Amino acid sequence: MRTRPLKVALLGCGVVGSEVARIMTTHADDLAARIGAPVELAGVAVRRPSRVREGIDPALVTTDATALVKRGDIDVVVEVIGGIEPARTLITTAFEYGASVVSANKALLAQDGAALHAAAEEHGEDLYYEAAVAGAIPLIRPLRESLAGDKVNRVLGIVNGTTNFILDKMDSTGAGYQEALDEATALGYAEADPTADVEAFDAAAKAAILAGIAFHTRVRLDDVYREGMTEVTASDFASAREMGCTIKLLAICERAADGGSVTARVHPAMIPLTHPLASVRGAYNAVFVESDAAGQLMFYGPGAGGAPTASAVLGDLVAVCRNRLSGATGPGESAYAALPVSPMGDVVTRYHISLDVADKPGVLAQVATVFAEHGVSIDTVRQQGRPEADGEASLVVVTHRASDASLTGTVEALRKLDTVRGVASIMRVEGE
């Protein structure tokens, strides 16, 4: 074993960073044995140096992250500060000064992953980011390495624990959205400002990363269709149960049937209770991968939290350190396919549409005619009177597979009918 340690700079020492530092210290001997050399925490960049950080030598703490990555003797920079800047500049600077990078920064990778990979390649360094998607779940490396010889056709998953906790609570207890969100906040699953989670920005960034790796195509955050879950109601769950479904916020990355394009989207969807993702409860994550040779694979586990995310960071740290000792680098960006990313209007799926209509003869025929005129085939229809609203009824239509564009045109035409009082909800149906 080499006795000279590999030096690690840690950028950020919050929930994840503090766990990374703790594991590096408590598992130092095991990490050294696995890597073939000891690893040394050489510096920790933070914004508030006065805060007490148990187990970390105060002499290692600095507020000058730039000076830390420019030291020249750093082997690996671990970036867990998040956000776009200064993380982007710090990472590219680390490459320039001879360090490889392990990052958990999904937002930055989804926005500028191609540029970061190019910078890493230019300087002959590694860029690893297992912790950026689905916390402790090994997902990036299986897609990037284990399935490198296969053709991935679809990635379907729950990649945000906060939203899954909220939706699971609504499903299991009948709670409304706000009530479930309040509980998630009280338990620490939701941030004080939950926008990134509940409006699906977080999941969209992860979808961009997954799609890019799975399809060997550059997919940026702007390419991902995003729809949050704040409009999901208890009535939607009641409708889902009648269909033998539940509702999940899904990240869906698909290769077109002809192989000529890809799509990436995040939105709430009904999935059958028989689908493996339907049983994913609480704040857990799970990702379903479909490929030609391997078939259907499912990856499941805790998708967030300090210790689970730190586990993924440390796994990358070991891999990068091993590469450094051998004088090699791991896999970089694979974007050779360069497939176009199709707009959401081209996506084909099933739909569950709930309409408030006049309770009188002929309404169903009018509605069915509109669907037919827009080329949308109806699978099932259910009409039920509303005792609380005399003269009105609820009409639920479930379609066969249709494009998003054709469904949008259908709904616009339905709104113009005098007998349609309103569109109560529209939900996609996936996983069949």
GROMACS .gro file of C-alpha atoms in nm:
model
  432
    1MET     CA    1   0.000   0.000   0.000
    2ARG     CA    2   0.118   0.351  -0.079
    3THR     CA    3   0.188   0.544   0.239
    4ARG     CA    4   0.159   0.898   0.101
    5PRO     CA    5  -0.207   0.995   0.139
    6LEU     CA    6  -0.439   1.115  -0.134
    7LYS     CA    7  -0.560   1.459  -0.033
    8VAL     CA    8  -0.929   1.549  -0.043
    9ALA     CA    9  -1.082   1.897  -0.036
   10LEU     CA   10  -1.441   1.914   0.083
   11LEU     CA   11  -1.656   2.201  -0.047
   12GLY     CA   12  -1.956   2.231   0.183
   13CYS     CA   13  -2.007   2.086   0.528
   14GLY     CA   14  -2.381   2.078   0.574
   15VAL     CA   15  -2.598   1.770   0.616
   16VAL     CA   16  -2.416   1.573   0.344
   17GLY     CA   17  -2.069   1.722   0.378
   18SER     CA   18  -2.052   1.659   0.752
   19GLU     CA   19  -2.144   1.294   0.693
   20VAL     CA   20  -1.874   1.263   0.425
   21ALA     CA   21  -1.617   1.398   0.671
   22ARG     CA   22  -1.740   1.168   0.947
   23ILE     CA   23  -1.723   0.855   0.731
   24MET     CA   24  -1.379   0.948   0.599
   25THR     CA   25  -1.259   0.968   0.960
   26THR     CA   26  -1.435   0.669   1.116
   27HIS     CA   27  -1.372   0.437   0.820
   28ALA     CA   28  -1.025   0.565   0.738
   29ASP     CA   29  -0.852   0.226   0.766
   30ASP     CA   30  -1.112   0.046   0.556
   31LEU     CA   31  -1.106   0.318   0.290
   32ALA     CA   32  -0.727   0.300   0.274
   33ALA     CA   33  -0.739  -0.078   0.233
   34ARG     CA   34  -0.996  -0.055  -0.045
   35ILE     CA   35  -0.819   0.224  -0.230
   36GLY     CA   36  -0.459   0.113  -0.180
   37ALA     CA   37  -0.356   0.438  -0.012
   38PRO     CA   38  -0.479   0.647   0.280
   39VAL     CA   39  -0.707   0.943   0.211
   40GLU     CA   40  -0.662   1.264   0.403
   41LEU     CA   41  -0.914   1.543   0.450
   42ALA     CA   42  -0.692   1.836   0.356
   43GLY     CA   43  -0.941   2.122   0.384
   44VAL     CA   44  -1.307   2.204   0.431
   45ALA     CA   45  -1.459   2.514   0.268
   46VAL     CA   46  -1.763   2.658   0.446
   47ARG     CA   47  -1.959   2.983   0.457
   48ARG     CA   48  -1.988   3.005   0.837
   49PRO     CA   49  -1.655   2.908   0.997
   50SER     CA   50  -1.770   2.985   1.351
   51ARG     CA   51  -2.010   2.691   1.360
   52VAL     CA   52  -1.883   2.396   1.564
   53ARG     CA   53  -1.826   2.090   1.343
   54GLU     CA   54  -1.779   1.780   1.552
   55GLY     CA   55  -1.491   1.559   1.444
   56ILE     CA   56  -1.337   1.816   1.207
   57ASP     CA   57  -1.011   1.988   1.300
   58PRO     CA   58  -1.089   2.363   1.303
   59ALA     CA   59  -0.751   2.422   1.136
   60LEU     CA   60  -0.890   2.258   0.820
   61VAL     CA   61  -1.185   2.494   0.793
   62THR     CA   62  -1.168   2.787   0.552
   63THR     CA   63  -1.405   3.032   0.386
   64ASP     CA   64  -1.178   3.062   0.081
   65ALA     CA   65  -1.293   2.774  -0.138
   66THR     CA   66  -1.104   2.909  -0.439
   67ALA     CA   67  -0.771   2.907  -0.257
   68LEU     CA   68  -0.840   2.554  -0.136
   69VAL     CA   69  -0.896   2.409  -0.485
   70LYS     CA   70  -0.595   2.605  -0.617
   71ARG     CA   71  -0.350   2.459  -0.367
   72GLY     CA   72  -0.202   2.227  -0.626
   73ASP     CA   73  -0.161   1.931  -0.390
   74ILE     CA   74  -0.531   1.833  -0.383
   75ASP     CA   75  -0.610   1.501  -0.551
   76VAL     CA   76  -0.990   1.502  -0.526
   77VAL     CA   77  -1.240   1.781  -0.470
   78VAL     CA   78  -1.575   1.676  -0.322
   79GLU     CA   79  -1.841   1.937  -0.407
   80VAL     CA   80  -2.159   1.927  -0.199
   81ILE     CA   81  -2.247   2.297  -0.182
   82GLY     CA   82  -2.509   2.277  -0.460
   83GLY     CA   83  -2.637   2.552  -0.687
   84ILE     CA   84  -2.482   2.684  -1.006
   85GLU     CA   85  -2.227   2.936  -0.881
   86PRO     CA   86  -1.975   2.930  -0.727
   87ALA     CA   87  -1.989   2.550  -0.771
   88ARG     CA   88  -1.933   2.562  -1.148
   89THR     CA   89  -1.626   2.786  -1.123
   90LEU     CA   90  -1.483   2.587  -0.833
   91ILE     CA   91  -1.519   2.258  -1.022
   92THR     CA   92  -1.356   2.387  -1.340
   93THR     CA   93  -1.079   2.546  -1.133
   94ALA     CA   94  -1.019   2.213  -0.959
   95PHE     CA   95  -0.965   2.047  -1.297
   96GLU     CA   96  -0.723   2.322  -1.400
   97TYR     CA   97  -0.519   2.266  -1.084
   98GLY     CA   98  -0.495   1.890  -1.124
   99ALA     CA   99  -0.779   1.755  -0.911
  100SER     CA  100  -1.060   1.518  -1.000
  101VAL     CA  101  -1.410   1.599  -0.880
  102VAL     CA  102  -1.689   1.412  -0.703
  103SER     CA  103  -2.014   1.610  -0.703
  104ALA     CA  104  -2.371   1.573  -0.579
  105ASN     CA  105  -2.486   1.881  -0.771
  106LYS     CA  106  -2.781   1.772  -0.985
  107ALA     CA  107  -2.885   2.126  -1.085
  108LEU     CA  108  -2.540   2.212  -1.220
  109LEU     CA  109  -2.494   1.880  -1.397
  110ALA     CA  110  -2.836   1.905  -1.561
  111GLN     CA  111  -2.759   2.255  -1.685
  112ASP     CA  112  -2.388   2.238  -1.771
  113GLY     CA  113  -2.293   1.871  -1.762
  114ALA     CA  114  -2.147   1.876  -2.114
  115ALA     CA  115  -1.916   2.169  -2.035
  116LEU     CA  116  -1.802   2.009  -1.709
  117HIS     CA  117  -1.727   1.679  -1.883
  118ALA     CA  118  -1.534   1.866  -2.150
  119ALA     CA  119  -1.328   2.046  -1.885
  120ALA     CA  120  -1.254   1.720  -1.706
  121GLU     CA  121  -1.144   1.555  -2.030
  122GLU     CA  122  -0.929   1.853  -2.129
  123HIS     CA  123  -0.729   1.826  -1.807
  124GLY     CA  124  -0.731   1.445  -1.784
  125GLU     CA  125  -0.937   1.433  -1.467
  126ASP     CA  126  -1.243   1.241  -1.344
  127LEU     CA  127  -1.594   1.376  -1.290
  128TYR     CA  128  -1.814   1.141  -1.086
  129TYR     CA  129  -2.164   1.221  -0.957
  130GLU     CA  130  -2.349   0.914  -0.832
  131ALA     CA  131  -2.492   1.117  -0.543
  132ALA     CA  132  -2.662   1.365  -0.780
  133VAL     CA  133  -2.950   1.125  -0.850
  134ALA     CA  134  -3.142   0.907  -0.604
  135GLY     CA  135  -2.912   0.940  -0.303
  136ALA     CA  136  -2.763   0.609  -0.193
  137ILE     CA  137  -2.914   0.408  -0.479
  138PRO     CA  138  -2.645   0.288  -0.723
  139LEU     CA  139  -2.791   0.415  -1.049
  140ILE     CA  140  -2.547   0.637  -1.241
  141ARG     CA  141  -2.271   0.377  -1.243
  142PRO     CA  142  -2.497   0.088  -1.355
  143LEU     CA  143  -2.628   0.303  -1.640
  144ARG     CA  144  -2.286   0.438  -1.732
  145GLU     CA  145  -2.088   0.117  -1.691
  146SER     CA  146  -2.288  -0.201  -1.620
  147LEU     CA  147  -2.536  -0.136  -1.903
  148ALA     CA  148  -2.282   0.024  -2.138
  149GLY     CA  149  -2.309  -0.274  -2.373
  150ASP     CA  150  -2.689  -0.278  -2.372
  151LYS     CA  151  -2.954  -0.055  -2.528
  152VAL     CA  152  -3.166   0.124  -2.268
  153ASN     CA  153  -3.514   0.206  -2.393
  154ARG     CA  154  -3.686   0.351  -2.090
  155VAL     CA  155  -3.611   0.486  -1.744
  156LEU     CA  156  -3.914   0.531  -1.521
  157GLY     CA  157  -3.878   0.633  -1.162
  158ILE     CA  158  -3.959   0.806  -0.837
  159VAL     CA  159  -3.656   1.028  -0.781
  160ASN     CA  160  -3.774   1.271  -0.513
  161GLY     CA  161  -3.841   1.145  -0.162
  162THR     CA  162  -4.029   1.454  -0.043
  163THR     CA  163  -4.296   1.431  -0.312
  164ASN     CA  164  -4.329   1.058  -0.271
  165PHE     CA  165  -4.385   1.101   0.103
  166ILE     CA  166  -4.657   1.361   0.040
  167LEU     CA  167  -4.837   1.156  -0.224
  168ASP     CA  168  -4.808   0.839  -0.018
  169LYS     CA  169  -4.958   1.019   0.282
  170MET     CA  170  -5.245   1.150   0.069
  171ASP     CA  171  -5.310   0.800  -0.062
  172SER     CA  172  -5.287   0.611   0.267
  173THR     CA  173  -5.468   0.857   0.495
  174GLY     CA  174  -5.693   1.058   0.264
  175ALA     CA  175  -5.513   1.378   0.366
  176GLY     CA  176  -5.521   1.681   0.140
  177TYR     CA  177  -5.208   1.817  -0.025
  178GLN     CA  178  -5.144   2.096   0.226
  179GLU     CA  179  -5.195   1.868   0.525
  180ALA     CA  180  -4.952   1.613   0.385
  181LEU     CA  181  -4.699   1.886   0.301
  182ASP     CA  182  -4.721   2.023   0.655
  183GLU     CA  183  -4.642   1.680   0.796
  184ALA     CA  184  -4.349   1.637   0.557
  185THR     CA  185  -4.214   1.974   0.669
  186ALA     CA  186  -4.254   1.887   1.038
  187LEU     CA  187  -4.064   1.561   0.987
  188GLY     CA  188  -3.783   1.733   0.799
  189TYR     CA  189  -3.859   1.577   0.461
  190ALA     CA  190  -3.962   1.909   0.305
  191GLU     CA  191  -3.767   2.233   0.307
  192ALA     CA  192  -3.917   2.555   0.443
  193ASP     CA  193  -3.956   2.650   0.076
  194PRO     CA  194  -4.059   2.322  -0.090
  195THR     CA  195  -4.086   2.467  -0.443
  196ALA     CA  196  -3.792   2.276  -0.591
  197ASP     CA  197  -3.949   1.949  -0.482
  198VAL     CA  198  -4.324   1.994  -0.526
  199GLU     CA  199  -4.294   2.184  -0.855
  200ALA     CA  200  -4.064   1.907  -0.981
  201PHE     CA  201  -3.752   2.116  -1.051
  202ASP     CA  202  -3.544   1.870  -0.851
  203ALA     CA  203  -3.686   1.565  -1.031
  204ALA     CA  204  -3.650   1.735  -1.371
  205ALA     CA  205  -3.278   1.792  -1.315
  206LYS     CA  206  -3.237   1.425  -1.227
  207ALA     CA  207  -3.436   1.321  -1.534
  208ALA     CA  208  -3.202   1.524  -1.756
  209ILE     CA  209  -2.899   1.347  -1.610
  210LEU     CA  210  -3.056   1.001  -1.641
  211ALA     CA  211  -3.174   1.056  -1.998
  212GLY     CA  212  -2.834   1.182  -2.107
  213ILE     CA  213  -2.655   0.876  -1.971
  214ALA     CA  214  -2.918   0.621  -2.074
  215PHE     CA  215  -2.947   0.740  -2.434
  216HIS     CA  216  -2.592   0.869  -2.497
  217THR     CA  217  -2.740   1.205  -2.582
  218ARG     CA  218  -2.700   1.551  -2.433
  219VAL     CA  219  -3.021   1.631  -2.247
  220ARG     CA  220  -3.035   1.958  -2.057
  221LEU     CA  221  -3.278   2.071  -1.793
  222ASP     CA  222  -3.457   2.290  -2.048
  223ASP     CA  223  -3.531   1.978  -2.256
  224VAL     CA  224  -3.731   1.817  -1.975
  225TYR     CA  225  -4.107   1.871  -1.957
  226ARG     CA  226  -4.195   1.955  -1.598
  227GLU     CA  227  -4.527   1.952  -1.419
  228GLY     CA  228  -4.554   1.982  -1.040
  229MET     CA  229  -4.787   1.797  -0.805
  230THR     CA  230  -4.952   2.082  -0.614
  231GLU     CA  231  -5.281   2.036  -0.801
  232VAL     CA  232  -5.320   1.667  -0.709
  233THR     CA  233  -5.628   1.624  -0.489
  234ALA     CA  234  -5.791   1.362  -0.270
  235SER     CA  235  -6.050   1.324  -0.548
  236ASP     CA  236  -5.772   1.228  -0.789
  237PHE     CA  237  -5.666   0.952  -0.552
  238ALA     CA  238  -6.025   0.833  -0.523
  239SER     CA  239  -6.043   0.811  -0.903
  240ALA     CA  240  -5.711   0.629  -0.913
  241ARG     CA  241  -5.832   0.371  -0.661
  242GLU     CA  242  -6.140   0.305  -0.873
  243MET     CA  243  -5.903   0.217  -1.159
  244GLY     CA  244  -5.682   0.000  -0.937
  245CYS     CA  245  -5.409   0.265  -0.944
  246THR     CA  246  -5.221   0.507  -0.724
  247ILE     CA  247  -5.053   0.839  -0.808
  248LYS     CA  248  -4.679   0.904  -0.814
  249LEU     CA  249  -4.463   1.190  -0.936
  250LEU     CA  250  -4.264   1.015  -1.207
  251ALA     CA  251  -3.951   1.095  -1.402
  252ILE     CA  252  -3.989   0.928  -1.741
  253CYS     CA  253  -3.713   0.909  -2.001
  254GLU     CA  254  -3.797   0.718  -2.318
  255ARG     CA  255  -3.647   0.628  -2.652
  256ALA     CA  256  -3.896   0.659  -2.939
  257ALA     CA  257  -4.021   0.333  -3.089
  258ASP     CA  258  -3.826   0.401  -3.408
  259GLY     CA  259  -3.514   0.485  -3.208
  260GLY     CA  260  -3.484   0.825  -3.373
  261SER     CA  261  -3.550   1.052  -3.077
  262VAL     CA  262  -3.590   1.062  -2.701
  263THR     CA  263  -3.820   1.234  -2.452
  264ALA     CA  264  -3.772   1.333  -2.090
  265ARG     CA  265  -4.055   1.444  -1.865
  266VAL     CA  266  -4.162   1.472  -1.501
  267HIS     CA  267  -4.526   1.486  -1.391
  268PRO     CA  268  -4.782   1.318  -1.165
  269ALA     CA  269  -4.928   1.001  -1.312
  270MET     CA  270  -5.156   0.716  -1.221
  271ILE     CA  271  -4.982   0.379  -1.216
  272PRO     CA  272  -5.142   0.037  -1.161
  273LEU     CA  273  -5.110  -0.108  -0.812
  274THR     CA  274  -4.951  -0.411  -0.976
  275HIS     CA  275  -4.653  -0.205  -1.098
  276PRO     CA  276  -4.342  -0.231  -0.874
  277LEU     CA  277  -4.324   0.148  -0.835
  278ALA     CA  278  -4.672   0.157  -0.682
  279SER     CA  279  -4.542  -0.007  -0.364
  280VAL     CA  280  -4.265   0.248  -0.306
  281ARG     CA  281  -4.371   0.418   0.018
  282GLY     CA  282  -4.266   0.713   0.230
  283ALA     CA  283  -3.956   0.908   0.131
  284TYR     CA  284  -3.800   0.623  -0.064
  285ASN     CA  285  -3.692   0.637  -0.429
  286ALA     CA  286  -3.705   0.370  -0.696
  287VAL     CA  287  -3.609   0.365  -1.063
  288PHE     CA  288  -3.728   0.112  -1.319
  289VAL     CA  289  -3.493   0.058  -1.617
  290GLU     CA  290  -3.594  -0.128  -1.934
  291SER     CA  291  -3.328  -0.242  -2.181
  292ASP     CA  292  -3.300  -0.482  -2.473
  293ALA     CA  293  -3.076  -0.747  -2.322
  294ALA     CA  294  -3.107  -0.705  -1.945
  295GLY     CA  295  -3.483  -0.662  -1.959
  296GLN     CA  296  -3.647  -0.491  -1.662
  297LEU     CA  297  -3.436  -0.380  -1.367
  298MET     CA  298  -3.544  -0.194  -1.054
  299PHE     CA  299  -3.322   0.010  -0.823
  300TYR     CA  300  -3.468   0.093  -0.481
  301GLY     CA  301  -3.357   0.265  -0.162
  302PRO     CA  302  -3.334   0.589   0.036
  303GLY     CA  303  -3.307   0.874  -0.212
  304ALA     CA  304  -3.198   1.156   0.018
  305GLY     CA  305  -3.055   1.237   0.358
  306GLY     CA  306  -2.707   1.297   0.489
  307ALA     CA  307  -2.582   0.943   0.542
  308PRO     CA  308  -2.739   0.784   0.228
  309THR     CA  309  -2.611   1.061   0.001
  310ALA     CA  310  -2.269   1.051   0.168
  311SER     CA  311  -2.257   0.678   0.095
  312ALA     CA  312  -2.283   0.754  -0.277
  313VAL     CA  313  -2.022   1.029  -0.249
  314LEU     CA  314  -1.778   0.795  -0.074
  315GLY     CA  315  -1.834   0.527  -0.337
  316ASP     CA  316  -1.732   0.777  -0.603
  317LEU     CA  317  -1.439   0.892  -0.392
  318VAL     CA  318  -1.304   0.537  -0.373
  319ALA     CA  319  -1.341   0.491  -0.749
  320VAL     CA  320  -1.171   0.821  -0.831
  321CYS     CA  321  -0.886   0.755  -0.589
  322ARG     CA  322  -0.828   0.411  -0.740
  323ASN     CA  323  -0.816   0.569  -1.085
  324ARG     CA  324  -0.566   0.825  -0.962
  325LEU     CA  325  -0.335   0.558  -0.823
  326SER     CA  326  -0.345   0.363  -1.150
  327GLY     CA  327  -0.296   0.671  -1.364
  328ALA     CA  328  -0.628   0.619  -1.541
  329THR     CA  329  -0.961   0.798  -1.562
  330GLY     CA  330  -1.310   0.654  -1.555
  331PRO     CA  331  -1.580   0.691  -1.819
  332GLY     CA  332  -1.653   1.044  -1.932
  333GLU     CA  333  -1.947   1.182  -2.122
  334SER     CA  334  -2.100   0.953  -2.384
  335ALA     CA  335  -2.308   1.164  -2.621
  336TYR     CA  336  -2.225   1.000  -2.951
  337ALA     CA  337  -2.589   0.918  -3.035
  338ALA     CA  338  -2.685   1.288  -3.036
  339LEU     CA  339  -3.054   1.203  -3.065
  340PRO     CA  340  -3.305   1.489  -3.086
  341VAL     CA  341  -3.524   1.548  -2.782
  342SER     CA  342  -3.888   1.548  -2.888
  343PRO     CA  343  -4.132   1.801  -2.740
  344MET     CA  344  -4.401   1.697  -2.496
  345GLY     CA  345  -4.666   1.730  -2.766
  346ASP     CA  346  -4.525   1.420  -2.936
  347VAL     CA  347  -4.543   1.203  -2.623
  348VAL     CA  348  -4.802   0.926  -2.643
  349THR     CA  349  -4.968   0.793  -2.328
  350ARG     CA  350  -5.307   0.720  -2.173
  351TYR     CA  351  -5.513   0.987  -1.997
  352HIS     CA  352  -5.769   1.005  -1.719
  353ILE     CA  353  -5.993   1.311  -1.765
  354SER     CA  354  -6.256   1.417  -1.512
  355LEU     CA  355  -6.522   1.657  -1.641
  356ASP     CA  356  -6.802   1.847  -1.468
  357VAL     CA  357  -7.098   1.832  -1.708
  358ALA     CA  358  -7.469   1.906  -1.727
  359ASP     CA  359  -7.673   1.609  -1.608
  360LYS     CA  360  -7.897   1.569  -1.912
  361PRO     CA  361  -7.934   1.339  -2.214
  362GLY     CA  362  -7.692   1.378  -2.503
  363VAL     CA  363  -7.393   1.504  -2.306
  364LEU     CA  364  -7.198   1.180  -2.337
  365ALA     CA  365  -7.256   1.175  -2.713
  366GLN     CA  366  -7.126   1.532  -2.746
  367VAL     CA  367  -6.817   1.455  -2.544
  368ALA     CA  368  -6.748   1.135  -2.737
  369THR     CA  369  -6.780   1.324  -3.065
  370VAL     CA  370  -6.514   1.575  -2.959
  371PHE     CA  371  -6.274   1.294  -2.871
  372ALA     CA  372  -6.337   1.126  -3.205
  373GLU     CA  373  -6.287   1.449  -3.400
  374HIS     CA  374  -5.941   1.487  -3.246
  375GLY     CA  375  -5.842   1.126  -3.308
  376VAL     CA  376  -5.843   1.026  -2.941
  377SER     CA  377  -5.989   0.681  -2.877
  378ILE     CA  378  -6.189   0.628  -2.556
  379ASP     CA  379  -6.123   0.322  -2.343
  380THR     CA  380  -6.382   0.364  -2.066
  381VAL     CA  381  -6.642   0.621  -1.957
  382ARG     CA  382  -6.809   0.661  -1.620
  383GLN     CA  383  -7.084   0.915  -1.543
  384GLN     CA  384  -7.217   0.986  -1.198
  385GLY     CA  385  -7.465   1.242  -1.070
  386ARG     CA  386  -7.359   1.498  -0.812
  387PRO     CA  387  -7.619   1.527  -0.534
  388GLU     CA  388  -7.447   1.838  -0.397
  389ALA     CA  389  -7.485   2.012  -0.736
  390ASP     CA  390  -7.834   1.964  -0.875
  391GLY     CA  391  -7.838   1.931  -1.253
  392GLU     CA  392  -7.468   1.848  -1.279
  393ALA     CA  393  -7.273   1.524  -1.311
  394SER     CA  394  -6.917   1.402  -1.310
  395LEU     CA  395  -6.795   1.235  -1.628
  396VAL     CA  396  -6.470   1.040  -1.618
  397VAL     CA  397  -6.308   0.942  -1.947
  398VAL     CA  398  -6.005   0.713  -1.975
  399THR     CA  399  -5.843   0.714  -2.318
  400HIS     CA  400  -5.638   0.469  -2.511
  401ARG     CA  401  -5.287   0.593  -2.594
  402ALA     CA  402  -5.289   0.938  -2.750
  403SER     CA  403  -5.038   1.215  -2.810
  404ASP     CA  404  -5.019   1.503  -2.570
  405ALA     CA  405  -5.089   1.745  -2.856
  406SER     CA  406  -5.407   1.566  -2.960
  407LEU     CA  407  -5.527   1.549  -2.600
  408THR     CA  408  -5.461   1.921  -2.555
  409GLY     CA  409  -5.673   1.996  -2.862
  410THR     CA  410  -5.946   1.770  -2.730
  411VAL     CA  411  -5.960   1.947  -2.394
  412GLU     CA  412  -5.970   2.290  -2.557
  413ALA     CA  413  -6.269   2.180  -2.766
  414LEU     CA  414  -6.443   2.028  -2.464
  415ARG     CA  415  -6.418   2.357  -2.276
  416LYS     CA  416  -6.620   2.522  -2.555
  417LEU     CA  417  -6.917   2.289  -2.511
  418ASP     CA  418  -7.210   2.449  -2.327
  419THR     CA  419  -7.274   2.121  -2.149
  420VAL     CA  420  -6.922   2.101  -2.005
  421ARG     CA  421  -6.905   2.310  -1.688
  422GLY     CA  422  -6.535   2.254  -1.635
  423VAL     CA  423  -6.237   2.018  -1.652
  424ALA     CA  424  -6.184   1.897  -1.297
  425SER     CA  425  -5.856   1.715  -1.359
  426ILE     CA  426  -5.635   1.557  -1.621
  427MET     CA  427  -5.395   1.283  -1.519
  428ARG     CA  428  -5.165   1.071  -1.732
  429VAL     CA  429  -5.174   0.694  -1.686
  430GLU     CA  430  -4.833   0.521  -1.700
  431GLY     CA  431  -4.672   0.188  -1.628
  432GLU     CA  432  -4.884  -0.037  -1.845
   0.00000   0.00000   0.00000
